[in-house]
Short mmCIF file of C-alpha atoms and ligand atoms in Angstrom, two decimals:
data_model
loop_
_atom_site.label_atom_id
_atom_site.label_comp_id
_atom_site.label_asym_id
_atom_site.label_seq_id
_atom_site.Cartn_x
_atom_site.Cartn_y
_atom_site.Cartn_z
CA UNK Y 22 127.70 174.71 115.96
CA UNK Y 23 125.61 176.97 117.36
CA UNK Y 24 123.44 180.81 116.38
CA UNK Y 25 125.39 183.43 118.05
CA UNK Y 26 123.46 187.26 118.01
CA UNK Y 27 124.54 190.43 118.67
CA UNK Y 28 123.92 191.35 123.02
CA UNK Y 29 121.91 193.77 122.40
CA UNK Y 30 121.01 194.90 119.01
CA UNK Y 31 118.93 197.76 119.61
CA UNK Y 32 121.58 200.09 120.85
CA UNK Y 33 121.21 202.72 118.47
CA UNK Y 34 117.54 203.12 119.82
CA UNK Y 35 118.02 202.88 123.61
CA UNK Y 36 119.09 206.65 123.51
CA UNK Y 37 115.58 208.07 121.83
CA UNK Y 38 113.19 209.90 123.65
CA UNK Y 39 109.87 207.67 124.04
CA UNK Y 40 108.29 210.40 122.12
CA UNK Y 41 110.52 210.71 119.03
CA UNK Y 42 110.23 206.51 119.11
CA UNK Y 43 106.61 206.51 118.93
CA UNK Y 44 106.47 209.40 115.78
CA UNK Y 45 109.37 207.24 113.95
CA UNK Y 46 106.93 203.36 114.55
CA UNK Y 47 104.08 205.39 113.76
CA UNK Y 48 105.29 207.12 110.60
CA UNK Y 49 106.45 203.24 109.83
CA UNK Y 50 102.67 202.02 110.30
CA UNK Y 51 100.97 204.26 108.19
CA UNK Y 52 103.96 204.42 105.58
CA UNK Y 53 103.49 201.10 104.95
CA UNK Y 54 100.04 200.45 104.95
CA UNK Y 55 99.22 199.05 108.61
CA UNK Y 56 97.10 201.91 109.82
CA UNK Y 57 95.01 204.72 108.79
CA UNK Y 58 94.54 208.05 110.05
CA UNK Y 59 92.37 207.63 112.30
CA UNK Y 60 93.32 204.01 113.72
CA UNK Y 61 96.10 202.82 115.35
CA UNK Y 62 97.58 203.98 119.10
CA UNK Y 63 101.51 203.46 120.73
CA UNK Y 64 102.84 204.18 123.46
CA UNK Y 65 106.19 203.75 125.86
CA UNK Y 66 106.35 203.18 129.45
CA UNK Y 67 108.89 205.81 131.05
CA UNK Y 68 111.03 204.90 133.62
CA UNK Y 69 109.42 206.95 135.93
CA UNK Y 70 105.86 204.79 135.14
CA UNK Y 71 104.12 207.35 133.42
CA UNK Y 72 103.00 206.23 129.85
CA UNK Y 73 103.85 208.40 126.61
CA UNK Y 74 100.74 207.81 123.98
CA UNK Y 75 99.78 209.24 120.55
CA UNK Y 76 96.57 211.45 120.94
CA UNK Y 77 93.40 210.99 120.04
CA UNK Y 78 91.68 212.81 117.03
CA UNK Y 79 94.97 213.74 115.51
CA UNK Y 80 96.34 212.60 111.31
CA UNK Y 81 98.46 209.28 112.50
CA UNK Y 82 99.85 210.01 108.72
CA UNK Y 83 101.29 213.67 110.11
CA UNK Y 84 102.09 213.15 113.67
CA UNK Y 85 104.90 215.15 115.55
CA UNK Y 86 106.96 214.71 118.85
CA UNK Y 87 105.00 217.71 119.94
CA UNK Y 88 101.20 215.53 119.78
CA UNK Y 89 102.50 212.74 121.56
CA UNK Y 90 100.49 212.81 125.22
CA UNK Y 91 102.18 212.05 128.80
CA UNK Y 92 100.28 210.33 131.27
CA UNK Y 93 101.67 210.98 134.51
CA UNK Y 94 101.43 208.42 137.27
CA UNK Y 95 98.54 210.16 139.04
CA UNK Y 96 96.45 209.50 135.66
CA UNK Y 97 96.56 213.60 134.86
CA UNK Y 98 97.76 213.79 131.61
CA UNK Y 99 100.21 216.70 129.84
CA UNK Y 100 100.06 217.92 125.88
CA UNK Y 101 98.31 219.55 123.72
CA UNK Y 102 96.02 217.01 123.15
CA UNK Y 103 94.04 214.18 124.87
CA UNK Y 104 95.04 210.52 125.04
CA UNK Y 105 94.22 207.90 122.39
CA UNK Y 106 90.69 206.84 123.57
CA UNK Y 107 91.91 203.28 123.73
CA UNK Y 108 93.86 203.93 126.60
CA UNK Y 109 92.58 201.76 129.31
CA UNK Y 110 93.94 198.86 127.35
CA UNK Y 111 97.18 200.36 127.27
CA UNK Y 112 97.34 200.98 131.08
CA UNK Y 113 95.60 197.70 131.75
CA UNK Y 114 98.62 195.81 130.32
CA UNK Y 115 101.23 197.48 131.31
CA UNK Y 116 99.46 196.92 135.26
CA UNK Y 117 99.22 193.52 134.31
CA UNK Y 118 103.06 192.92 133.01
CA UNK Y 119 105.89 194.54 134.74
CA UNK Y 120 108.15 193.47 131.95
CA UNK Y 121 106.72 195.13 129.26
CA UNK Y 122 107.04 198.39 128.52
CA UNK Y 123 106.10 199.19 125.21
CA UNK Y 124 102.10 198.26 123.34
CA UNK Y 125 101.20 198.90 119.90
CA UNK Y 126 97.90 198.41 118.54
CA UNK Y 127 96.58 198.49 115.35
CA UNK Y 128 94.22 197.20 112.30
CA UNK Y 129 95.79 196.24 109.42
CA UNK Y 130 93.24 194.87 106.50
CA UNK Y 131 95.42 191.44 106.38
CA UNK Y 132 94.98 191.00 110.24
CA UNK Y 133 91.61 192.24 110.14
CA UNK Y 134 90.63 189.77 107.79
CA UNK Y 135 91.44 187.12 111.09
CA UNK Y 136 90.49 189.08 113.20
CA UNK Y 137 86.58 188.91 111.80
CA UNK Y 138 87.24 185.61 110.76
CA UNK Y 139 87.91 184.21 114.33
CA UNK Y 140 90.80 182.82 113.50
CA UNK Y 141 94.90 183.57 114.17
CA UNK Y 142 96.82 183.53 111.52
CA UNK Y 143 98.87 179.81 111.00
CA UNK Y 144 102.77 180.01 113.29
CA UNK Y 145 103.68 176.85 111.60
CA UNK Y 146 103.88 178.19 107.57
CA UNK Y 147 106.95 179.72 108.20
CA UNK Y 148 109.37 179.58 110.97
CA UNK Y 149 110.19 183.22 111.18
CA UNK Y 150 106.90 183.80 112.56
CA UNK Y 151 106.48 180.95 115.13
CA UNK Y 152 110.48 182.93 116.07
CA UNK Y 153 109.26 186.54 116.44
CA UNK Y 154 105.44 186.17 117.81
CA UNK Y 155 106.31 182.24 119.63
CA UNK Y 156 102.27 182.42 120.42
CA UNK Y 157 99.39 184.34 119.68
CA UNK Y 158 95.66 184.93 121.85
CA UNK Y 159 92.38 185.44 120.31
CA UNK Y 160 90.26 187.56 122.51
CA UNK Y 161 86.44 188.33 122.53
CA UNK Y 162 85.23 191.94 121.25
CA UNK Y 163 84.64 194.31 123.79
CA UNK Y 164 83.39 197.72 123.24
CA UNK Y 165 86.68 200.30 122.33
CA UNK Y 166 87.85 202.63 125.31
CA UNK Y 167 86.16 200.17 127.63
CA UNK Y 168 87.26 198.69 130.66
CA UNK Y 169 85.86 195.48 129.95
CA UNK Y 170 88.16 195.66 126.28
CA UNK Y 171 91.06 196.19 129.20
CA UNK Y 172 90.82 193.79 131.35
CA UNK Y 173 90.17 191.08 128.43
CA UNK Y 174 93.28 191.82 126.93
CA UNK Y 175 95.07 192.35 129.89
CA UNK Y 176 94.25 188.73 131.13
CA UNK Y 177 96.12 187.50 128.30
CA UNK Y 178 98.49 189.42 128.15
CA UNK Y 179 98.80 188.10 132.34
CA UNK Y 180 98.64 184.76 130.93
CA UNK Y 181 102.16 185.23 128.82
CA UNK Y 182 101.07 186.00 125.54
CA UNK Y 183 102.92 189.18 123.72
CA UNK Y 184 100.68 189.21 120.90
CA UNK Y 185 96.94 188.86 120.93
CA UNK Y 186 94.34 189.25 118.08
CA UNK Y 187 90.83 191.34 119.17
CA UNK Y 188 87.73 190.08 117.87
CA UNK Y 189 85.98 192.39 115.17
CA UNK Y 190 88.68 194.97 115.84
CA UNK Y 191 92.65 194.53 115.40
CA UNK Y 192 95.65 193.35 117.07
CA UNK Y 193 97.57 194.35 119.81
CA UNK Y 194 101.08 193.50 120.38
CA UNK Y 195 103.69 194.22 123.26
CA UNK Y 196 107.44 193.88 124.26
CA UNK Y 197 110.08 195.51 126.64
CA UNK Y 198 110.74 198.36 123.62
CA UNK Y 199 108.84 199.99 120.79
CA UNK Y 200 111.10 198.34 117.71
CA UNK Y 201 110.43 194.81 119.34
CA UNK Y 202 106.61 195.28 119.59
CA UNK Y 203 106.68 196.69 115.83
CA UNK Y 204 108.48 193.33 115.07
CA UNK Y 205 106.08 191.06 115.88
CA UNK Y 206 103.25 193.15 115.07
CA UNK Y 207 105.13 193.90 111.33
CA UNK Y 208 106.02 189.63 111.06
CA UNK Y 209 102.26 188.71 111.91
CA UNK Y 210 100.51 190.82 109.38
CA UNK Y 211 103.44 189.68 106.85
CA UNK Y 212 102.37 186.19 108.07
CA UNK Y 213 98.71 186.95 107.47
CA UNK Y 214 98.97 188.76 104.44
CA UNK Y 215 100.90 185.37 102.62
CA UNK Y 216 98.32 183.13 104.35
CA UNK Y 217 95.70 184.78 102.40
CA UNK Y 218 96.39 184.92 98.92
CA UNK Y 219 97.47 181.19 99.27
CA UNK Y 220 94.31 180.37 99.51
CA UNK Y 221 93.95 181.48 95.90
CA UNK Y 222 96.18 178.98 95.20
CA UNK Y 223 94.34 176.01 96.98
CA UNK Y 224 96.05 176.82 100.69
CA UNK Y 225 99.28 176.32 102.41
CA UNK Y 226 101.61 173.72 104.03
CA UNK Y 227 103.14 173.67 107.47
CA UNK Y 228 106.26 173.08 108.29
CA UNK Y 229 106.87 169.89 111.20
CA UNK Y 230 107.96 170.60 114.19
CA UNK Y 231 111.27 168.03 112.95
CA UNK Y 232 112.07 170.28 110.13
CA UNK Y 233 111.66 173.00 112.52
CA UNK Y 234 113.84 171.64 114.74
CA UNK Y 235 116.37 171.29 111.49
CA UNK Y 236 115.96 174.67 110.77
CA UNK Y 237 116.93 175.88 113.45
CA UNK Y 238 120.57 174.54 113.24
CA UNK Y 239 120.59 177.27 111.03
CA UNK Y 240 124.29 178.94 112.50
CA UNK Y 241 126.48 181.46 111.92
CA UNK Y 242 129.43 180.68 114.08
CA UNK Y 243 132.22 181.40 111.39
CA UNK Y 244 135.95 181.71 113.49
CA UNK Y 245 136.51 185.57 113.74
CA UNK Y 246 138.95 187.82 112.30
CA UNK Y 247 140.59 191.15 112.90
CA UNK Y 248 139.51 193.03 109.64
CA UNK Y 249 141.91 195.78 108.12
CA UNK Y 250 140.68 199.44 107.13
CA UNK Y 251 137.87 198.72 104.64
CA UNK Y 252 139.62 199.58 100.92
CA UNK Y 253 137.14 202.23 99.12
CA UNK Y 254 135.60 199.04 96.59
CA UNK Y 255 134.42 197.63 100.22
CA UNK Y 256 133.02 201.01 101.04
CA UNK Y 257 131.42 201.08 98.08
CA UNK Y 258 129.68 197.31 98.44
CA UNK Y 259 128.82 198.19 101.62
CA UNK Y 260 126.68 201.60 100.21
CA UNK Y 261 124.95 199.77 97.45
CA UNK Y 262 124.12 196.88 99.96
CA UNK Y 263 122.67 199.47 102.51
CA UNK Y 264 120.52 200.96 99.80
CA UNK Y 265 119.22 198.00 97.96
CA UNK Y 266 118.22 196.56 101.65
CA UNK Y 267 116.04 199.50 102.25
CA UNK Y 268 114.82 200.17 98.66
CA UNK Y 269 113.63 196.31 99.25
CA UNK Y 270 112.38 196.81 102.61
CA UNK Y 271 110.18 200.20 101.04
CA UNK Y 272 109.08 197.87 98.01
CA UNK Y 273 107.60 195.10 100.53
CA UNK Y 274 110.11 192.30 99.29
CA UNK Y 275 111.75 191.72 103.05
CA UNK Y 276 110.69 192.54 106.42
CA UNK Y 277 112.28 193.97 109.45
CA UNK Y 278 113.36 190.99 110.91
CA UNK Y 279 114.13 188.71 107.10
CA UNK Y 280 115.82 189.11 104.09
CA UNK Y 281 119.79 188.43 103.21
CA UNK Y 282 121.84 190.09 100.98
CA UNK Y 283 125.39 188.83 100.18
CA UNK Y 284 127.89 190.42 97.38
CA UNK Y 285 131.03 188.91 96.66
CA UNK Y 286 134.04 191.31 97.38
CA UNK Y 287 136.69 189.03 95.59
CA UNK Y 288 137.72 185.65 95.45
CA UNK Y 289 137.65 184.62 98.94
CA UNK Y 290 135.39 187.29 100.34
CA UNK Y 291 132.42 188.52 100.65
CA UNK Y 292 129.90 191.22 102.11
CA UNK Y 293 126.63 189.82 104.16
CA UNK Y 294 123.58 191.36 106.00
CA UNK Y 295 123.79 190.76 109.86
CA UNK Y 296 121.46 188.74 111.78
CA UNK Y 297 118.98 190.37 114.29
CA UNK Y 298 118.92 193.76 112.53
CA UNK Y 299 116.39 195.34 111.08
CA UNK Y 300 116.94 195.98 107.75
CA UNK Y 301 114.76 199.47 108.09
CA UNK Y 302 117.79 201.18 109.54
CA UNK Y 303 120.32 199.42 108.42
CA UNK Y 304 123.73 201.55 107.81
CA UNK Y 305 127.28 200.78 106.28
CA UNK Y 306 128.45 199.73 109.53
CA UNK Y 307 126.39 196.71 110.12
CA UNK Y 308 127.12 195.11 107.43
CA UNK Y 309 129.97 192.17 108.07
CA UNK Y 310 133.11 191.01 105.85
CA UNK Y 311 133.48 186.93 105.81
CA UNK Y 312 136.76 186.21 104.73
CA UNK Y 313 138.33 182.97 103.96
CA UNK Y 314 135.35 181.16 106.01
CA UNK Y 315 136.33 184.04 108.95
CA UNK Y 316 133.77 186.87 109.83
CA UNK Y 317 134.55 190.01 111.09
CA UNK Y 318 135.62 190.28 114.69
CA UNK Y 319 132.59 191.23 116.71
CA UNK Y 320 130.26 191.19 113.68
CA UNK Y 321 127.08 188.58 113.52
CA UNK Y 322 126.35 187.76 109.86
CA UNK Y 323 123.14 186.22 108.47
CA UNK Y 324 122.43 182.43 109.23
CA UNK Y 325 122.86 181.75 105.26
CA UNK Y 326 126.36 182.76 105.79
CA UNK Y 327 127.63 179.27 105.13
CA UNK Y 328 125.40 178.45 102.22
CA UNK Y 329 126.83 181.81 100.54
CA UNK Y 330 130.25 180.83 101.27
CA UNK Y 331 129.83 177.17 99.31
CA UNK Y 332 127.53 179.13 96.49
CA UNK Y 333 130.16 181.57 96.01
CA UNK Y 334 133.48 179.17 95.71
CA UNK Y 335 131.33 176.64 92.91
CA UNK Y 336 130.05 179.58 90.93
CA UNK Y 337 132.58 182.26 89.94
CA UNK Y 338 129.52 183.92 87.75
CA UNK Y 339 127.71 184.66 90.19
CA UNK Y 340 128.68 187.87 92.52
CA UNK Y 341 125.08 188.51 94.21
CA UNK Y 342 122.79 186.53 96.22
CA UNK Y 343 119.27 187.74 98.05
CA UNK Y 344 117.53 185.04 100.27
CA UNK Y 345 113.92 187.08 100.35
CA UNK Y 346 110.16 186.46 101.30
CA UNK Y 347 108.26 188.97 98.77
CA UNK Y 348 104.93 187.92 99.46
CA UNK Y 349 103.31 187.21 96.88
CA UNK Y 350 106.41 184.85 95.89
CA UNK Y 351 105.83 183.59 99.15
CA UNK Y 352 101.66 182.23 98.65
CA UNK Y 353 103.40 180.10 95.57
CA UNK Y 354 106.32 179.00 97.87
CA UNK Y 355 103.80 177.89 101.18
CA UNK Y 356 101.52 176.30 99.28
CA UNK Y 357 104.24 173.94 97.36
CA UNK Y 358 103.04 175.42 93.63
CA UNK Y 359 105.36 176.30 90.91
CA UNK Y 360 105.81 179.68 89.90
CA UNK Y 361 105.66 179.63 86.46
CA UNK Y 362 107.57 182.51 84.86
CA UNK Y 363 106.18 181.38 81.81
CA UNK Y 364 103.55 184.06 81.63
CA UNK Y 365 105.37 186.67 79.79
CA UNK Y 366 108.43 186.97 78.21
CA UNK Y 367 109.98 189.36 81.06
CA UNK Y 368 109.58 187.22 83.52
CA UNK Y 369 111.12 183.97 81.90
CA UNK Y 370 114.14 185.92 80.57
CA UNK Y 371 115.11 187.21 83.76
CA UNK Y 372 113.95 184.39 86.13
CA UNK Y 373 113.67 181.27 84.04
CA UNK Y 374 111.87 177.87 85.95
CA UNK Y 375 112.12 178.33 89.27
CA UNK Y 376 112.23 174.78 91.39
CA UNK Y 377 111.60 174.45 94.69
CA UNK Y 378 113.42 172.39 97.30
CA UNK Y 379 112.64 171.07 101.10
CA UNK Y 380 113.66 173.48 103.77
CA UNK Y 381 116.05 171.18 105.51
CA UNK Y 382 118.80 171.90 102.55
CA UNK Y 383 119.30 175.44 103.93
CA UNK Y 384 120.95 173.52 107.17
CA UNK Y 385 121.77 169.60 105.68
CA UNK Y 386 122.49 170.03 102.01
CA UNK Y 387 123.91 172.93 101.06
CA UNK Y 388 124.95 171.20 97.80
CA UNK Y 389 122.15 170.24 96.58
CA UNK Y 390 121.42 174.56 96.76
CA UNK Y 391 124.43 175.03 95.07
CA UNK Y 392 124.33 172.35 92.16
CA UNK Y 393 120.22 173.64 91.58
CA UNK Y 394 121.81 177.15 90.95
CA UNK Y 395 123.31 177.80 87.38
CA UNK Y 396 123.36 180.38 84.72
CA UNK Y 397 120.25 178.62 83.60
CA UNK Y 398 118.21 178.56 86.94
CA UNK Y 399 119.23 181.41 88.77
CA UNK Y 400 116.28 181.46 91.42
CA UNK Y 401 115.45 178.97 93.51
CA UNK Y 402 112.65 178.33 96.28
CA UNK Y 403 112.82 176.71 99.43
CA UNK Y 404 109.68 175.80 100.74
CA UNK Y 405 108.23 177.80 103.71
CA UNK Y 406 111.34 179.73 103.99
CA UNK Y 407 112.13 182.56 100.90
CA UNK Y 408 112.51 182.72 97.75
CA UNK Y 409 117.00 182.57 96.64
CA UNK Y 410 118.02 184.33 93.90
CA UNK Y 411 121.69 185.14 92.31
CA UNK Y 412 123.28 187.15 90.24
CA UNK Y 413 126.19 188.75 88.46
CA UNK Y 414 125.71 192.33 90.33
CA UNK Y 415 123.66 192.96 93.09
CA UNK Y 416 121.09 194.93 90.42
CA UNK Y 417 120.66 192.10 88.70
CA UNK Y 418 120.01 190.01 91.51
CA UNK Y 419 117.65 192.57 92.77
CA UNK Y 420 115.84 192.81 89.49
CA UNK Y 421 115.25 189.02 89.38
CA UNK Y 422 113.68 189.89 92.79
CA UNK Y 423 111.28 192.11 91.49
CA UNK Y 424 110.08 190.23 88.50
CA UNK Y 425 109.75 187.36 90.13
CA UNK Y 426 107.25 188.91 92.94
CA UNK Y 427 105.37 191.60 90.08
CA UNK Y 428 105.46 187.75 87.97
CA UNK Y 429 103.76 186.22 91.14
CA UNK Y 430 101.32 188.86 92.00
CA UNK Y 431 100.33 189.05 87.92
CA UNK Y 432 99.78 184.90 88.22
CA UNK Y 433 97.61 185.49 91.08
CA UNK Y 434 95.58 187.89 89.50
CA UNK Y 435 95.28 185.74 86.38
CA UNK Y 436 93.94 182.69 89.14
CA UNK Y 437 91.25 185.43 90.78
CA UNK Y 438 90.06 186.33 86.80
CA UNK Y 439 89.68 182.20 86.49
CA UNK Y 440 92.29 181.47 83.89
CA UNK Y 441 96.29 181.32 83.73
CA UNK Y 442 97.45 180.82 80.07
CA UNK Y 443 101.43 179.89 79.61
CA UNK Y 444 103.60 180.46 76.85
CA UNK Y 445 103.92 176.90 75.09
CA UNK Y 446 107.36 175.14 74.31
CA UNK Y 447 107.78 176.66 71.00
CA UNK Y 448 107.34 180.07 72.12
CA UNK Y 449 110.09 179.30 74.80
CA UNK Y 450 112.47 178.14 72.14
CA UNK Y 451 111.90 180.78 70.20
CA UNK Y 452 112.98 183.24 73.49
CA UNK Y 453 115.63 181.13 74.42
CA UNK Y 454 117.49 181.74 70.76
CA UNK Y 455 116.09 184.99 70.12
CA UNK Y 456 117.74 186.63 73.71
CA UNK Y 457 120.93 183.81 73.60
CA UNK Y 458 119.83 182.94 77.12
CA UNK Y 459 121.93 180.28 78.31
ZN1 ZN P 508 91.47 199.88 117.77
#
């Protein structure tokens, strides 16, 4: 068996104008909290070698195709403003890498945080990281603008890495387009971000390299089929998947390059996410139809494809599933501690004890996924991977979701203020009668 991805899944970029690509990442930056105003600089090779930048001195929050700079070849420059002031860095790598054409730079807090710490954040906590960024530099501060900043970053960036943390300043990262260099940069600072609030909770584990090597038999090689003209209860699975994948991508819950959805479209089918997409611009299109154990002709669904296919024939109830990696979930799930819904009664109506399990069953025992999963235990973690939850609709499903990372984020809080206080036993009885919960 064996991962099969779409050739070449950024298509529907390929045909925007470097400057429209670097308003639409840097919109995304500051949108979601990776940038402020005043920090932050992109830019895009052009074919003819010139280099398209944002400007320096101008709102990153209110930027327009109009302020983004072209430096010609000669180093003369054309736009209504001048170049981001951090330029030399930009050129210097770009000298120093032929295949790269594309650099984004940044300082977001969580990467900030290792960046003054001297440290890069952990590839081995979760295997989506070590995936997107495969290695990442540390290099000493140099002054901003500077050609001695330049040529440190461009020697690593010579030596092979594609992502590189600066010292007292931010990161930078790099790829041969825009939407690949936001990847990494996006999965590193998601990274980050869950490496530090577990250490409210005592720290993290790593995953081996063997259960790496496990995970990675993670496949989606279902037999095609030719699919008929989608009937309009498809279409509409397909529109409330679409918009629940970006209202969780806006609400932090999933990132560009994770987070499954799956909704059951009758008894032997179902509607799934696609692998390699990112779920920012998702449309109706991308999603792909698995029926009897078949996908879609020409359609790549998620790796979990096979685990929703067993989870889906043992439990008629269920008609949702989201594999996610909310983040604040996520500091309970790397650091191996239960998250205890038990805090209020929200949270352990709608998610009830959550259990975790090893991250080998999502590839060698899909069963034991499936048996954990009832009416009764509706979420389940797997360690360093996400957070799986089900549900009758996809709302529901989502909902669970939501409590479960506002219930996660409230329990970290409660550690920070010294004291976490759970409903006793007899409370719970008294919930589980008083709502019939099952
Ligand atoms: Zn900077």
């Amino acid at each position: 068996m064996k991962e099969i991805k779409p050739e070449s899944r950024d298509q529907k970029f390929k045909y925007l104008h470097p400057a429209d690509q670097i308003v639409m990442i840097m919109e995304r930056i500051y949108r979601y909290e990776m940038t402020t105003t005043s920090g932050g600089n992109l830019s895009v090779r052009d074919e003819d070698g010139g280099i398209w930048i944002t400007p320096a001195g101008v709102d990153k929050g209110s930027l327009t195709r109009k302020d983004i700079v072209y430096i010609r070849k000669d180093g003369e420059h054309e736009g209504e403003h001048r170049p981001s002031s951090e330029y030399p860095f930009h050129l210097a790598i770009y000298e120093a890498r032929p295949d790269i054409d594309a650099v984004l730079h940044a300082h977001p807090p969580a990467l900030v945080s290792f960046s003054a710490a001297g440290k890069t954040p952990d590839l081995h906590m979760l295997p989506n990281t070590r995936h997107i960024c495969e290695a990442v530099d540390f290099v000493p501060y140099g002054l901003p603008g500077s050609t001695d900043l330049g040529s440190k970053i461009a020697s690593s960036f010579g030596a092979g890495f594609n992502t590189v943390l600066l010292e007292n300043h931010g990161v930078v990262t790099a790829s041969q387009n825009l939407f690949e260099a936001f990847k990494q940069f996006e999965t590193l600072d998601y990274s980050a971000r869950i490496q530090v609030k577990a250490q409210v909770l005592g720290g993290y584990k790593c995953i081996s390299a063997e259960q790496m090597t496990i995970y990675d038999q993670k496949c989606n090689d279902l037999p095609e089929f030719i699919s008929e003209a989608p009937v309009s209860k498809e279409k509409a699975i397909r529109r409330e998947m679409v918009h629940m994948m970006r209202r969780s991508y806006d609400q932090g819950l999933i990132t560009s390059t994770d987070g499954t959805f799956a909704v059951r479209l009758d008894k032997d089918s179902f509607l799934i996410s696609p692998y390699g997409y990112d779920r920012k611009y998702l449309c109706e299109a991308d999603i792909v139809l698995v029926k009897n154990g078949h996908r879609q002709a020409g359609k790549y669904p998620s790796r979990s494809s096979r685990l929703v296919l067993e989870l889906f024939q043992a439990h008629d109830e269920v008609n949702a599933f989201i594999l996610a990696h909310a983040p604040n979930v996520m500091a309970f799930n790397v650091s191996g501690k239960e998250l205890n819904s038990r805090i209020i009664p929200e949270a352990y109506i709608l998610l009830r004890d959550i259990t975790i399990l090893p991250i080998e069953s999502l590839t060698q025992d899909h069963l034991r996924i499936v048996n954990q999963l009832s009416a009764s235990q509706p979420l389940a973690m797997i360690q360093n991977n996400g957070i799986l939850v089900t549900g009758e609709n996809l709302l529901q499903a989502f909902d669970r979701l939501e409590v479960a990372e506002f219930t996660a984020k409230a329990i970290l809080g409660a550690h920070q203020l010294g004291c976490v206080k759970v409903m006793n036993d007899e409370v719970i009885e008294e919930l589980v009668t008083a709502f019939k919960l099952p």
